Short mmCIF file of C-alpha atoms in Angstrom, two decimals:
data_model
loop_
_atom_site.label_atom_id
_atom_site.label_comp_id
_atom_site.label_asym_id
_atom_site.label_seq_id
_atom_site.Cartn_x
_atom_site.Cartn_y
_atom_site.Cartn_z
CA UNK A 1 22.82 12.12 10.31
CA UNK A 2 23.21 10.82 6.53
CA UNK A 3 25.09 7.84 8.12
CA UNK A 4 21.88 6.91 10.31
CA UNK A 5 19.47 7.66 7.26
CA UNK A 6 21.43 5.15 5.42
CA UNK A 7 21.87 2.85 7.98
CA UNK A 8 17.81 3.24 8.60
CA UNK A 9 16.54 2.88 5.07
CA UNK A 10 18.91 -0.27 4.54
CA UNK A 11 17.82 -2.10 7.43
CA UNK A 12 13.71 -1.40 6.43
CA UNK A 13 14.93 -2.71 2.68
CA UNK A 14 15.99 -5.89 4.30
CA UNK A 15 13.01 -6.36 6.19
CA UNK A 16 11.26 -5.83 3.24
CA UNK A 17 13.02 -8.57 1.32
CA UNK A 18 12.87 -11.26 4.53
CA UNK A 19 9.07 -10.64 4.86
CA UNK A 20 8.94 -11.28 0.85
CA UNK A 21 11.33 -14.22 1.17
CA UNK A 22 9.02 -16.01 4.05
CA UNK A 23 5.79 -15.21 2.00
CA UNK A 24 7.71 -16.79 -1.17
CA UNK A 25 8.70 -20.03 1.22
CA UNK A 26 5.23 -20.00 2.51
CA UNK A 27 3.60 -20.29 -1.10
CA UNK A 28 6.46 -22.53 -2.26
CA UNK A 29 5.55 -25.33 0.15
CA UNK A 30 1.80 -25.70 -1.36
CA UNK A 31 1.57 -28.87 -2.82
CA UNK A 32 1.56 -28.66 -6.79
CA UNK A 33 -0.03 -31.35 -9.17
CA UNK A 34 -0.05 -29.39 -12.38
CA UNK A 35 2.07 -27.81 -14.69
CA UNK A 36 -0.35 -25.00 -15.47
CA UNK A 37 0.31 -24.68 -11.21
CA UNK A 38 3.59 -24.22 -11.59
CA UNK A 39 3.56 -21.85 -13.96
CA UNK A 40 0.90 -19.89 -12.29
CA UNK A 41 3.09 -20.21 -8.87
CA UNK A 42 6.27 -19.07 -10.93
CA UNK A 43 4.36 -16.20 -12.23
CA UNK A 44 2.68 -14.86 -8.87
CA UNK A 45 6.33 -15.31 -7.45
CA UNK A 46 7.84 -12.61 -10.10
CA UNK A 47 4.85 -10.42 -9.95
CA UNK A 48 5.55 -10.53 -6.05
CA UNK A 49 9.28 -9.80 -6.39
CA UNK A 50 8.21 -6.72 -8.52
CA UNK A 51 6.11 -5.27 -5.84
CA UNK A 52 8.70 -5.73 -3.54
CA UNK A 53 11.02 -4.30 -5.76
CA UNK A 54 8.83 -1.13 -5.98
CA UNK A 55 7.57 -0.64 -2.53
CA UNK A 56 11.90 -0.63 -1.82
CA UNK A 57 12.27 1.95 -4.46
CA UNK A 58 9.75 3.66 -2.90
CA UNK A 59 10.73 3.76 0.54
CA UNK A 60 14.18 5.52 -1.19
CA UNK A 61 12.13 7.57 -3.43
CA UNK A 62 10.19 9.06 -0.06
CA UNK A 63 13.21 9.52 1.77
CA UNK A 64 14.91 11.74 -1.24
CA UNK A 65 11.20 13.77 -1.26
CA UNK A 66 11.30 14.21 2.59
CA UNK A 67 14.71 15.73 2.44
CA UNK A 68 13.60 17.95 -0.12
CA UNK A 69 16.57 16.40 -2.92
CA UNK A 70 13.52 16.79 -5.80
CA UNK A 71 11.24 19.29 -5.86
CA UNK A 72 8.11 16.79 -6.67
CA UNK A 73 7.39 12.76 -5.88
CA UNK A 74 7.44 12.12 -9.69
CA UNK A 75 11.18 13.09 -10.24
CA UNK A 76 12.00 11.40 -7.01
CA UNK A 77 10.29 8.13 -7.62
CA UNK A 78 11.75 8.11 -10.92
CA UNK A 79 15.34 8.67 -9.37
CA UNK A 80 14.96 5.68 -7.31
CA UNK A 81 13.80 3.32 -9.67
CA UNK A 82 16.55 4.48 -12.28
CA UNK A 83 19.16 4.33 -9.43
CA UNK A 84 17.54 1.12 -7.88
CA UNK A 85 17.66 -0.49 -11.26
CA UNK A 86 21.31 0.90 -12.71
CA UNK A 87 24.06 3.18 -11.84
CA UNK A 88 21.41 6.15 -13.01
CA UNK A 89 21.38 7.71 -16.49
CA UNK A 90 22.06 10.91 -15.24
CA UNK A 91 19.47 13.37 -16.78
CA UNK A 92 18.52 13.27 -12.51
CA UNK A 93 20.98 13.87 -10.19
CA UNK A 94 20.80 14.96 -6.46
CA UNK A 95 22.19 17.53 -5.10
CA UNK A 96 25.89 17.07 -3.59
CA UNK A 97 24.60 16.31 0.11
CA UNK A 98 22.27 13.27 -1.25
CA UNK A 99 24.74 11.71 -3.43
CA UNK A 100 26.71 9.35 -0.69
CA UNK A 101 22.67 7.79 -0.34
CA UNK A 102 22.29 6.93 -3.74
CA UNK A 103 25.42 5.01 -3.96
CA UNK A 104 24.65 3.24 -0.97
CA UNK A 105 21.46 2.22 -2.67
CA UNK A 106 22.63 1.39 -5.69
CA UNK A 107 25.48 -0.83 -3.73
CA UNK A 108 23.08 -2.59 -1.64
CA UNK A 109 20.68 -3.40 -4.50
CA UNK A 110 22.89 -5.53 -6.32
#
């Protein structure tokens, strides 16, 4: 069952990304005649990325809730950002049934 968890929240973090990517192409291919333009394109790109980066951290940070591995959303959603970001600092750790998942994660991020 962790296996298929895995397997499940990888696959919807790569559909995540794809649907990003295609919306970044989409925007890409506007025609640009300025460099304030640019630099307004380059900075809705990033601020883009971020969301995407979040709404992935989140979709981790409501699977560890769901399986009850925090007792609160807070200390999961921080969990999955510090494990989405790093290897962890490890003032958070799950319990010894969640761990396998986190690596994963942290893996596949990179």
């Amino acid at each position: 069952m962790q296996l298929l968890s895995i397997i499940i929240l990888l696959t919807l973090t790569v559909v995540i990304h794809s649907l990003w990517m295609f919306g970044v192409l989409k925007f890409i291919r506007l025609e640009v005649d300025s460099a304030v333009r640019i630099v307004l394109r380059n900075v809705g790109i990033v601020i883009s990325m971020i969301f995407a980066h979040l709404l992935e951290a989140g979709l981790f940070a409501a699977f560890y809730f769901v399986i009850d591995a925090f007792n609160d959303w807070n200390t999961s959603f921080y969990f999955s950002l510090v494990s989405y970001a790093t290897v962890g600092y490890g003032d958070v750790t799950l319990p010894s049934t969640g761990g396998s998942s986190a690596v994963w994660k942290g893996w596949w991020a990179r």
